[in-house]
Amino acid sequence: MSTVETKDFGMNRRSFLKSAGVSVAFAGSSLGFVSSGIAQETVLRAYGVTTAQMDDPSLISKATGIKLEFTPTDADIGVFMRDALANDIGETHDIMIFDGGTQDILGPQGFYAEIDETNPALDLWERTPDFWKKSDISVYDGKTYGVPILGNCDAFAYFADAIGANPNGQDEIPYSVLYEDDRTRGRVALDRVFSQSLACMANFLKVNGRLQIEDPANLTPEQAKAVVDYAVERKKAGTFRTLHNSFEEQVQLIQSREVDVLECWEPAVKEAEKTMKDEAPIYAYAVEGGKKWGHGAYIPKQALERGNGEAIYEVLNYFLGGEFRAYQARDRSYAGPNMDLGVEYAEKSGWSSEQVEELRATDKKISRKMSNPNAFWAKPTAPHAGVMEQEWQRFLSA
Amino acid sequence: MTALALSSPPRRRWRLPGTATGWFTGWFLLMWIGVVVLPLLIISTFSFFSMHQYQIVYDPTLATWTSLVDTGRWVVVLRTIRFAVSVTLLEILVAFPFALWLAKGCRSAAVRAGVITLLTIPFFIDASSRIIVWRSILGTNGVVNNLLVGSGLIDKPLAWLLYSDFSVSFGMFGSYFPTAVFPIFLTLSLIDDDLIKASFDLGASRLQTLRHVILPLAMPGIVGGIVFTFVPLMAAWIEPQLLGGGQVNLLGQSIQSALNNLNYPVAAALSTIVIAVLVLMLAVLVVSLRGRFKMSSLFQSVDG
Amino acid sequence: MLDRIAEASAWNVVAIALGTIALALIYGPLIWLGVMSFSAEPLSGKPYPLTFAHYGMLFSNDKWHVPFVKSVVLGLVVALACMIIGTFLARALVRLKRPGGVLFVALLPLFVPGLTIGAALFIFLRTTLDLRLGMWSLFIGHMVWAFPFALLLILIVTIRFDVKLIQAAEDLGAKPLRCFLDIELPLLMPGISGAGIFGFLLSFNELLRSTFLRGSETTMPVYNWAMASAQQSQVPIVFSLSTLILAVTLPLMGGLFFILFARK
């Protein structure tokens, strides 16, 4: 293990020096970086959110013989859509990775290619459950545009003692602990992003029969207004301590125990567990389900015209396989299609039985959450997103 | 020899060495109009269009402008101006005496170099990591509250230390202090020591010297300090975002949120307002200073 | 003699006290950040238990190398351009009869929120002119941001520059270039170097415009921004890196400023 690391480090140093040299050349001559690709292996370029990036990118090269260069971006839908629509990212990149839902617009408009489900390199497609491959991550209007690579059902984290819940974490907790519980008033944190907090709040009002709402992720102007009115009222009542904006903030709010309950991503709890052990909060099974979402890998049309199809499908297939699944679940507690292959991989690669058990638990946990009938699918490109954003400003300014 | 040359009044107009004034200024203006004025004109027209499914609909409409009122984004503009004005005032009040000491009072060159270094270094550090740290200091379980509660001064942690107007202003103050000090320090250090000495020799008190000699000469620096502080404050984003906790929504965030949703029209309208406010402020500043300090003469004084 | 204005006076004490408080507000968090870079739980605000693990992670992780180098190089290029263009323009401005218009256009970007400039340049360069964005567009974006500050800093010294010095030298037969290099430039140096430093720093930390103009390039702030969505904490790495940068730049800049301002 250690020899591998030393070797990697040596390579990293070389590539660092090389890039330094290139950069110096850049300073002297023209304004453009020479891309430094080594010709021997196939190089593909991916553009997208960094969740899909492996901590150790050499794993993917070893498994597929393809080097995947990653241009990272934030989870900001506007930046992604702008780059896809106006920046011609497809001219330079072969795979795009983002929240499922972008295919609703980029598919019909011809930016994404349809997935060829019979491509021989995509041999894991057949065994991938319909729950994933026919989900909102992959499909729009009956056509498949994306390969699902991971997903989760977002809810909130809570400190059991603050709300008198069972510390084993198996209870279903209602969202009211976030919005209207006197025990937590002033010690609640919400996500600043409206597609998370406004949608979950709408779902809470919908499930509890207070508002007539069809799709919490895509509120009509009237519905958005009604939900924000409720949000403003709760804000004025002093319910919310803070709105957070990043993963770091979520972790910090937990570790410093600034709040008792917070809307957050599951990896934040995972991160806190590293040091807080038993004192870490619990990521909830919510009565109202939560927000189902997933990341998909999509193929920009131009990439196929460049003749990179073969290699692209190899990588997409890797995303469906055991190694990728096992590492994603271990590092971020996210599930995805074919977790059984992940378990198989972990067992074969000599992971500890504890780690293997954890993979199984992750799978079970996410199945339980995803199957909650109250849970709804995220819709990052919702047709009413503009209205929702505008209404949300009213809450922020209140 | 030098004295002789200086004493003979030079009549001919002084010529620039090498580069002529005209063509360089022309070249610069051309470039700058290309990368600044033109793009801004183009985007400002976007405030009269609308967006549909992340693409611009080129149908003139006033919808964006009326929506600024309905969504409370208009209030955000006023709030932002309030923050920018108060923090700028505070900065200048603290920065001026400090810059004066640094330029004229501090006798150790090493200390001066050290202080300037300390003022510059923070810019090397990623601003958000600098600001993130405040949260663990000001939070309910943070250092300050622990000290206060521990010492028995208060019995419940102060919640308003963080995620409040206070914490945002506090964070801003630290971030923009160096930019306020720098220009003031530069002008002060350029004031000829003999002038100050002459003022004292003529029997002026400290306060008189400050008011009638130092302050007028330092004016370009003070204006520079105000501009350096106020302008970025109008678009400040990191401090309200990280220390405001959603309780303090400022313009930068409002624009950011619109652009997150690729809403160019709203971003364009809000930016147009910011530009208008700042230009207005600048105009007021210039006009009010013109009478008193003859700002414009500063630019022509070299002709003689 | 000058010390009379300040010496032993209440002014002095107040000035130093205020400045010290302000500096403490800046350095308190930085020192805390340094301490936290050794903490196992850097976000909790608890310095213990101590660990070197984050530094280990920083050195074993190579993904930040290329963005870091790109940011440094871009910063240096922006600094150089700011110094050269700023010097020429500032010298030209003080010699113009009516500099107001030019000055206003030059300073215009100061009045525009960064995101707006970013969006405006994106729409202009990418959508209107159909150019492929990259380091060159980042350079333009950073120049638009940094140059007004650089210009103001140089302007402050050129306004005060006494042209009689040049006239004297010319009367003594010095060539224009000699006059510029030997007389003018040294006197303008504090402003010019300030412009360079500000140019570098503003570029090095620039994010808002960069997210629009990056094409598919990744600078250090863009890298940090994107990694925020990795849902794995980057803070330990960012804290360690910041601490290292601080440890390296503090003596370096101290030396530079000592040469510029302290040695007469």
PDB file of C-alpha atoms in Angstrom, chain B residues 1-2 5-6 10 12-19 21 24-25 27-29 32-40 42-43 46 93-94 97-98 101 104-105 107 109-110 112-113 115-126 129-130 132-134 136-137 143 170 173-174 177-179 182-183 185-187 190 193-194 196-197 200-201 206-207 209-210 214 217 220-221 227-228 231-232 235 237 252 255-256 259 264 267 271 274-275 278-279 282 298-304, chain C residues 1-7 9 11-12 15-16 18-20 22-23 25-27 29-30 32-33 43-45 85 88-89 91-97 99 102-117 119-124 128 140 143-144 147-149 152-153 155-157 159-161 163-164 166-168 170-172 176-177 180 184 190-191 197-198 200-201 204-205 207-208 212 224 235 238-239 242 245-246 249-250 253-254 257-258 261-262 264:
ATOM      1  CA  MET B   1      23.816  74.030 -10.338  1.00  0.00           C
ATOM      2  CA  THR B   2      20.466  72.511  -9.613  1.00  0.00           C
ATOM      3  CA  ALA B   5      18.356  75.661 -13.066  1.00  0.00           C
ATOM      4  CA  LEU B   6      15.347  75.655 -10.801  1.00  0.00           C
ATOM      5  CA  PRO B  10      10.932  77.386 -17.325  1.00  0.00           C
ATOM      6  CA  ARG B  12       8.499  76.054 -22.565  1.00  0.00           C
ATOM      7  CA  ARG B  13       5.812  73.444 -22.055  1.00  0.00           C
ATOM      8  CA  TRP B  14       7.182  70.315 -20.551  1.00  0.00           C
ATOM      9  CA  ARG B  15       7.237  67.276 -22.797  1.00  0.00           C
ATOM     10  CA  LEU B  16       6.786  63.640 -21.795  1.00  0.00           C
ATOM     11  CA  PRO B  17       9.735  61.386 -22.404  1.00  0.00           C
ATOM     12  CA  GLY B  18       9.138  58.524 -24.807  1.00  0.00           C
ATOM     13  CA  THR B  19       5.445  57.925 -24.768  1.00  0.00           C
ATOM     14  CA  THR B  21       0.164  61.333 -23.681  1.00  0.00           C
ATOM     15  CA  PHE B  24      -1.534  55.983 -25.045  1.00  0.00           C
ATOM     16  CA  THR B  25      -4.653  57.436 -23.494  1.00  0.00           C
ATOM     17  CA  TRP B  27      -5.353  53.275 -26.963  1.00  0.00           C
ATOM     18  CA  PHE B  28      -6.302  52.648 -23.366  1.00  0.00           C
ATOM     19  CA  LEU B  29      -9.747  54.194 -23.776  1.00  0.00           C
ATOM     20  CA  TRP B  32     -11.353  49.781 -21.873  1.00  0.00           C
ATOM     21  CA  ILE B  33     -14.498  50.668 -23.758  1.00  0.00           C
ATOM     22  CA  GLY B  34     -14.238  47.264 -25.424  1.00  0.00           C
ATOM     23  CA  VAL B  35     -13.916  45.236 -22.232  1.00  0.00           C
ATOM     24  CA  VAL B  36     -15.954  47.363 -19.829  1.00  0.00           C
ATOM     25  CA  VAL B  37     -18.370  49.841 -21.358  1.00  0.00           C
ATOM     26  CA  LEU B  38     -19.646  47.734 -24.227  1.00  0.00           C
ATOM     27  CA  PRO B  39     -20.304  44.573 -22.182  1.00  0.00           C
ATOM     28  CA  LEU B  40     -22.063  46.634 -19.514  1.00  0.00           C
ATOM     29  CA  ILE B  42     -25.199  44.989 -23.545  1.00  0.00           C
ATOM     30  CA  ILE B  43     -26.066  43.399 -20.220  1.00  0.00           C
ATOM     31  CA  PHE B  46     -31.092  42.524 -20.524  1.00  0.00           C
ATOM     32  CA  LEU B  93     -12.284  57.298  11.351  1.00  0.00           C
ATOM     33  CA  VAL B  94      -9.974  54.535  12.498  1.00  0.00           C
ATOM     34  CA  PRO B  97      -5.204  58.518  12.758  1.00  0.00           C
ATOM     35  CA  PHE B  98      -3.495  55.196  12.276  1.00  0.00           C
ATOM     36  CA  TRP B 101       0.923  57.769  12.965  1.00  0.00           C
ATOM     37  CA  LYS B 104       4.639  60.658  10.379  1.00  0.00           C
ATOM     38  CA  GLY B 105       4.593  59.503  13.959  1.00  0.00           C
ATOM     39  CA  ARG B 107      10.032  56.687  13.896  1.00  0.00           C
ATOM     40  CA  ALA B 109      11.465  52.275   9.699  1.00  0.00           C
ATOM     41  CA  ALA B 110      11.377  48.611  10.569  1.00  0.00           C
ATOM     42  CA  ARG B 112       6.616  50.838   9.583  1.00  0.00           C
ATOM     43  CA  ALA B 113       7.629  48.145   7.111  1.00  0.00           C
ATOM     44  CA  VAL B 115       2.931  47.219   9.875  1.00  0.00           C
ATOM     45  CA  ILE B 116       2.550  47.637   6.109  1.00  0.00           C
ATOM     46  CA  THR B 117       3.370  43.983   5.706  1.00  0.00           C
ATOM     47  CA  LEU B 118       0.754  43.049   8.252  1.00  0.00           C
ATOM     48  CA  LEU B 119      -1.793  45.140   6.374  1.00  0.00           C
ATOM     49  CA  THR B 120      -1.053  43.477   3.060  1.00  0.00           C
ATOM     50  CA  ILE B 121      -0.751  39.853   4.043  1.00  0.00           C
ATOM     51  CA  PRO B 122      -4.438  39.141   4.705  1.00  0.00           C
ATOM     52  CA  PHE B 123      -5.080  39.485   0.991  1.00  0.00           C
ATOM     53  CA  PHE B 124      -3.013  36.427   0.336  1.00  0.00           C
ATOM     54  CA  ILE B 125      -5.351  34.304   2.360  1.00  0.00           C
ATOM     55  CA  ASP B 126      -8.548  33.032   0.883  1.00  0.00           C
ATOM     56  CA  SER B 129     -11.376  30.783   5.311  1.00  0.00           C
ATOM     57  CA  ARG B 130     -10.501  33.989   7.141  1.00  0.00           C
ATOM     58  CA  ILE B 132     -15.181  31.118   8.561  1.00  0.00           C
ATOM     59  CA  VAL B 133     -12.922  31.329  11.585  1.00  0.00           C
ATOM     60  CA  TRP B 134     -15.022  34.117  13.105  1.00  0.00           C
ATOM     61  CA  SER B 136     -16.103  29.530  15.830  1.00  0.00           C
ATOM     62  CA  ILE B 137     -15.108  32.631  17.799  1.00  0.00           C
ATOM     63  CA  VAL B 143     -14.560  31.523  22.314  1.00  0.00           C
ATOM     64  CA  PHE B 170     -17.643  43.322  12.337  1.00  0.00           C
ATOM     65  CA  PHE B 173     -14.493  46.075   9.267  1.00  0.00           C
ATOM     66  CA  GLY B 174     -11.561  43.688   9.431  1.00  0.00           C
ATOM     67  CA  PHE B 177      -9.365  48.138   7.043  1.00  0.00           C
ATOM     68  CA  PRO B 178      -6.170  47.699   4.995  1.00  0.00           C
ATOM     69  CA  THR B 179      -7.783  49.143   1.856  1.00  0.00           C
ATOM     70  CA  PHE B 182      -3.266  52.212   2.287  1.00  0.00           C
ATOM     71  CA  PRO B 183      -4.233  55.239   0.151  1.00  0.00           C
ATOM     72  CA  PHE B 185      -0.901  56.370   4.233  1.00  0.00           C
ATOM     73  CA  LEU B 186       0.495  56.907   0.745  1.00  0.00           C
ATOM     74  CA  THR B 187      -0.621  60.545   0.526  1.00  0.00           C
ATOM     75  CA  LEU B 190       4.245  62.138   0.489  1.00  0.00           C
ATOM     76  CA  ASP B 193       7.979  67.232   6.357  1.00  0.00           C
ATOM     77  CA  ASP B 194       9.108  70.831   5.945  1.00  0.00           C
ATOM     78  CA  ILE B 196       4.476  70.566   8.761  1.00  0.00           C
ATOM     79  CA  LYS B 197       7.532  72.033  10.379  1.00  0.00           C
ATOM     80  CA  PHE B 200       4.525  74.680  13.674  1.00  0.00           C
ATOM     81  CA  ASP B 201       7.156  77.361  13.300  1.00  0.00           C
ATOM     82  CA  ARG B 206      -1.425  70.575  16.357  1.00  0.00           C
ATOM     83  CA  LEU B 207      -5.109  70.749  15.552  1.00  0.00           C
ATOM     84  CA  THR B 209      -1.807  72.021  11.427  1.00  0.00           C
ATOM     85  CA  LEU B 210      -3.949  68.954  11.046  1.00  0.00           C
ATOM     86  CA  ILE B 214      -2.364  67.835   6.609  1.00  0.00           C
ATOM     87  CA  LEU B 217      -3.050  67.493   1.365  1.00  0.00           C
ATOM     88  CA  PRO B 220      -6.836  62.478  -2.411  1.00  0.00           C
ATOM     89  CA  GLY B 221      -5.853  59.626  -0.131  1.00  0.00           C
ATOM     90  CA  VAL B 227     -13.682  54.649  -2.748  1.00  0.00           C
ATOM     91  CA  PHE B 228     -11.549  51.582  -1.974  1.00  0.00           C
ATOM     92  CA  VAL B 231     -17.287  50.390  -3.521  1.00  0.00           C
ATOM     93  CA  PRO B 232     -16.370  46.810  -2.664  1.00  0.00           C
ATOM     94  CA  ALA B 235     -20.982  44.314  -3.536  1.00  0.00           C
ATOM     95  CA  TRP B 237     -20.711  38.994  -0.467  1.00  0.00           C
ATOM     96  CA  GLY B 252     -24.249  40.834  -3.565  1.00  0.00           C
ATOM     97  CA  ILE B 255     -27.433  39.188  -7.460  1.00  0.00           C
ATOM     98  CA  GLN B 256     -25.694  35.902  -6.817  1.00  0.00           C
ATOM     99  CA  LEU B 259     -27.452  34.425 -11.407  1.00  0.00           C
ATOM    100  CA  TYR B 264     -29.697  37.769 -16.139  1.00  0.00           C
ATOM    101  CA  ALA B 267     -28.959  40.695 -12.051  1.00  0.00           C
ATOM    102  CA  SER B 271     -26.456  46.078 -11.041  1.00  0.00           C
ATOM    103  CA  VAL B 274     -25.749  49.781  -7.840  1.00  0.00           C
ATOM    104  CA  ILE B 275     -23.938  51.638 -10.595  1.00  0.00           C
ATOM    105  CA  LEU B 278     -22.218  54.690  -6.769  1.00  0.00           C
ATOM    106  CA  VAL B 279     -21.996  57.225  -9.563  1.00  0.00           C
ATOM    107  CA  LEU B 282     -19.082  59.909  -6.532  1.00  0.00           C
ATOM    108  CA  LEU B 298      -4.717  68.549  -8.314  1.00  0.00           C
ATOM    109  CA  PHE B 299      -4.745  67.116 -11.791  1.00  0.00           C
ATOM    110  CA  GLN B 300      -3.597  70.307 -13.454  1.00  0.00           C
ATOM    111  CA  SER B 301      -1.146  71.539 -10.904  1.00  0.00           C
ATOM    112  CA  VAL B 302       1.780  70.040 -12.754  1.00  0.00           C
ATOM    113  CA  ASP B 303       1.431  72.252 -15.758  1.00  0.00           C
ATOM    114  CA  GLY B 304       3.212  75.190 -14.214  1.00  0.00           C
TER     115      GLY B 304
ATOM    116  CA  MET C   1      10.934  67.583  14.515  1.00  0.00           C
ATOM    117  CA  LEU C   2       7.923  65.990  12.919  1.00  0.00           C
ATOM    118  CA  ASP C   3       7.431  63.893  15.878  1.00  0.00           C
ATOM    119  CA  ARG C   4       6.080  67.002  17.453  1.00  0.00           C
ATOM    120  CA  ILE C   5       2.761  66.363  15.893  1.00  0.00           C
ATOM    121  CA  ALA C   6       2.546  62.980  17.369  1.00  0.00           C
ATOM    122  CA  GLU C   7       5.139  62.592  20.035  1.00  0.00           C
ATOM    123  CA  SER C   9       0.522  63.019  22.542  1.00  0.00           C
ATOM    124  CA  TRP C  11      -3.206  61.360  19.353  1.00  0.00           C
ATOM    125  CA  ASN C  12      -0.413  58.920  19.113  1.00  0.00           C
ATOM    126  CA  ALA C  15      -3.933  56.074  16.750  1.00  0.00           C
ATOM    127  CA  ILE C  16      -1.788  53.176  17.811  1.00  0.00           C
ATOM    128  CA  LEU C  18      -7.118  51.898  17.131  1.00  0.00           C
ATOM    129  CA  GLY C  19      -4.692  50.465  14.602  1.00  0.00           C
ATOM    130  CA  THR C  20      -3.692  47.689  16.920  1.00  0.00           C
ATOM    131  CA  ALA C  22      -7.929  46.726  13.746  1.00  0.00           C
ATOM    132  CA  LEU C  23      -4.846  44.613  13.144  1.00  0.00           C
ATOM    133  CA  LEU C  25      -9.257  41.872  14.208  1.00  0.00           C
ATOM    134  CA  ILE C  26      -7.435  40.831  11.065  1.00  0.00           C
ATOM    135  CA  TYR C  27      -4.813  38.656  12.691  1.00  0.00           C
ATOM    136  CA  PRO C  29      -8.705  34.889  12.903  1.00  0.00           C
ATOM    137  CA  LEU C  30      -5.514  34.232  10.964  1.00  0.00           C
ATOM    138  CA  TRP C  32      -6.735  31.013  15.014  1.00  0.00           C
ATOM    139  CA  LEU C  33      -6.757  29.557  11.505  1.00  0.00           C
ATOM    140  CA  LEU C  43     -14.426  23.524  12.226  1.00  0.00           C
ATOM    141  CA  SER C  44     -15.455  22.942  15.806  1.00  0.00           C
ATOM    142  CA  GLY C  45     -13.325  25.723  17.257  1.00  0.00           C
ATOM    143  CA  ILE C  85      -0.321  50.327 -18.011  1.00  0.00           C
ATOM    144  CA  PHE C  88       1.733  55.220 -18.303  1.00  0.00           C
ATOM    145  CA  LEU C  89      -1.898  56.131 -17.822  1.00  0.00           C
ATOM    146  CA  ARG C  91       1.447  59.929 -15.940  1.00  0.00           C
ATOM    147  CA  ALA C  92      -0.748  60.798 -18.893  1.00  0.00           C
ATOM    148  CA  LEU C  93      -3.729  61.669 -16.706  1.00  0.00           C
ATOM    149  CA  VAL C  94      -1.964  64.274 -14.604  1.00  0.00           C
ATOM    150  CA  ARG C  95      -0.798  65.962 -17.779  1.00  0.00           C
ATOM    151  CA  LEU C  96      -4.194  66.107 -19.427  1.00  0.00           C
ATOM    152  CA  LYS C  97      -6.132  69.356 -19.289  1.00  0.00           C
ATOM    153  CA  PRO C  99      -8.656  64.174 -17.045  1.00  0.00           C
ATOM    154  CA  VAL C 102     -10.797  59.351 -18.925  1.00  0.00           C
ATOM    155  CA  LEU C 103     -10.464  58.823 -15.202  1.00  0.00           C
ATOM    156  CA  PHE C 104     -14.148  58.038 -14.883  1.00  0.00           C
ATOM    157  CA  VAL C 105     -14.058  55.446 -17.654  1.00  0.00           C
ATOM    158  CA  ALA C 106     -10.938  53.894 -16.167  1.00  0.00           C
ATOM    159  CA  LEU C 107     -12.509  53.629 -12.723  1.00  0.00           C
ATOM    160  CA  LEU C 108     -15.932  52.538 -13.958  1.00  0.00           C
ATOM    161  CA  PRO C 109     -15.455  48.832 -13.158  1.00  0.00           C
ATOM    162  CA  LEU C 110     -15.033  49.787  -9.509  1.00  0.00           C
ATOM    163  CA  PHE C 111     -18.689  50.672  -9.424  1.00  0.00           C
ATOM    164  CA  VAL C 112     -19.976  47.450 -10.871  1.00  0.00           C
ATOM    165  CA  PRO C 113     -20.524  44.352  -8.731  1.00  0.00           C
ATOM    166  CA  GLY C 114     -18.085  41.612  -9.642  1.00  0.00           C
ATOM    167  CA  LEU C 115     -20.738  39.141 -10.659  1.00  0.00           C
ATOM    168  CA  THR C 116     -22.223  41.647 -13.068  1.00  0.00           C
ATOM    169  CA  ILE C 117     -18.900  42.355 -14.749  1.00  0.00           C
ATOM    170  CA  ALA C 119     -21.820  38.046 -16.531  1.00  0.00           C
ATOM    171  CA  ALA C 120     -21.434  41.052 -18.846  1.00  0.00           C
ATOM    172  CA  LEU C 121     -18.023  39.934 -20.111  1.00  0.00           C
ATOM    173  CA  PHE C 122     -19.285  36.386 -20.538  1.00  0.00           C
ATOM    174  CA  ILE C 123     -22.203  37.506 -22.638  1.00  0.00           C
ATOM    175  CA  PHE C 124     -20.006  39.828 -24.676  1.00  0.00           C
ATOM    176  CA  THR C 128     -21.743  38.056 -28.788  1.00  0.00           C
ATOM    177  CA  ILE C 140      -9.219  40.377 -19.008  1.00  0.00           C
ATOM    178  CA  MET C 143      -7.489  43.269 -15.240  1.00  0.00           C
ATOM    179  CA  VAL C 144     -10.891  44.920 -15.229  1.00  0.00           C
ATOM    180  CA  PHE C 147      -6.538  47.878 -12.786  1.00  0.00           C
ATOM    181  CA  PRO C 148      -8.705  50.670 -11.279  1.00  0.00           C
ATOM    182  CA  PHE C 149      -7.163  50.013  -7.864  1.00  0.00           C
ATOM    183  CA  LEU C 152      -5.566  54.969  -8.143  1.00  0.00           C
ATOM    184  CA  LEU C 153      -2.484  53.930  -6.183  1.00  0.00           C
ATOM    185  CA  LEU C 155      -2.210  58.311  -9.403  1.00  0.00           C
ATOM    186  CA  ILE C 156      -1.798  59.236  -5.770  1.00  0.00           C
ATOM    187  CA  VAL C 157       1.968  59.436  -6.243  1.00  0.00           C
ATOM    188  CA  ILE C 159      -0.304  63.788  -8.510  1.00  0.00           C
ATOM    189  CA  ARG C 160       2.295  64.671  -5.952  1.00  0.00           C
ATOM    190  CA  PHE C 161       5.226  64.258  -8.297  1.00  0.00           C
ATOM    191  CA  VAL C 163       7.632  68.073 -12.503  1.00  0.00           C
ATOM    192  CA  LYS C 164      10.251  70.668 -11.745  1.00  0.00           C
ATOM    193  CA  ILE C 166      12.336  66.603 -14.575  1.00  0.00           C
ATOM    194  CA  GLN C 167      12.689  70.092 -15.939  1.00  0.00           C
ATOM    195  CA  ALA C 168      15.786  70.565 -13.875  1.00  0.00           C
ATOM    196  CA  GLU C 170      16.367  68.210 -18.746  1.00  0.00           C
ATOM    197  CA  ASP C 171      17.936  71.601 -18.387  1.00  0.00           C
ATOM    198  CA  LEU C 172      21.045  69.806 -17.267  1.00  0.00           C
ATOM    199  CA  PRO C 176      13.998  61.859 -21.557  1.00  0.00           C
ATOM    200  CA  LEU C 177      14.471  58.157 -20.905  1.00  0.00           C
ATOM    201  CA  PHE C 180      12.202  58.828 -16.478  1.00  0.00           C
ATOM    202  CA  GLU C 184      10.662  59.843 -12.028  1.00  0.00           C
ATOM    203  CA  PRO C 190       5.964  53.190  -3.837  1.00  0.00           C
ATOM    204  CA  GLY C 191       2.810  53.678  -5.871  1.00  0.00           C
ATOM    205  CA  ILE C 197       1.053  44.000  -5.121  1.00  0.00           C
ATOM    206  CA  PHE C 198      -2.624  44.876  -5.228  1.00  0.00           C
ATOM    207  CA  PHE C 200      -1.402  40.284  -7.806  1.00  0.00           C
ATOM    208  CA  LEU C 201      -3.506  39.893  -4.699  1.00  0.00           C
ATOM    209  CA  PHE C 204      -4.941  35.675  -6.855  1.00  0.00           C
ATOM    210  CA  ASN C 205      -8.137  35.667  -4.787  1.00  0.00           C
ATOM    211  CA  LEU C 207     -13.600  34.211  -7.771  1.00  0.00           C
ATOM    212  CA  LEU C 208     -16.806  35.983  -8.786  1.00  0.00           C
ATOM    213  CA  PHE C 212     -17.941  33.264 -15.627  1.00  0.00           C
ATOM    214  CA  ASN C 224     -11.972  25.768  -3.718  1.00  0.00           C
ATOM    215  CA  VAL C 235     -11.386  23.004   5.137  1.00  0.00           C
ATOM    216  CA  VAL C 238      -7.584  25.008   2.885  1.00  0.00           C
ATOM    217  CA  PHE C 239      -6.598  25.907   6.448  1.00  0.00           C
ATOM    218  CA  SER C 242      -3.498  29.220   4.087  1.00  0.00           C
ATOM    219  CA  ILE C 245       1.071  30.676   2.463  1.00  0.00           C
ATOM    220  CA  LEU C 246       1.077  32.935   5.507  1.00  0.00           C
ATOM    221  CA  THR C 249       4.648  35.347   2.431  1.00  0.00           C
ATOM    222  CA  LEU C 250       4.978  37.070   5.790  1.00  0.00           C
ATOM    223  CA  MET C 253       6.627  40.654   1.956  1.00  0.00           C
ATOM    224  CA  GLY C 254       8.179  42.014   5.123  1.00  0.00           C
ATOM    225  CA  PHE C 257       8.400  46.431   2.205  1.00  0.00           C
ATOM    226  CA  PHE C 258      11.484  46.991   4.293  1.00  0.00           C
ATOM    227  CA  PHE C 261       9.694  51.943   2.598  1.00  0.00           C
ATOM    228  CA  ALA C 262      12.253  51.649   5.327  1.00  0.00           C
ATOM    229  CA  LYS C 264      16.134  55.603   2.588  1.00  0.00           C
TER     230      LYS C 264
END
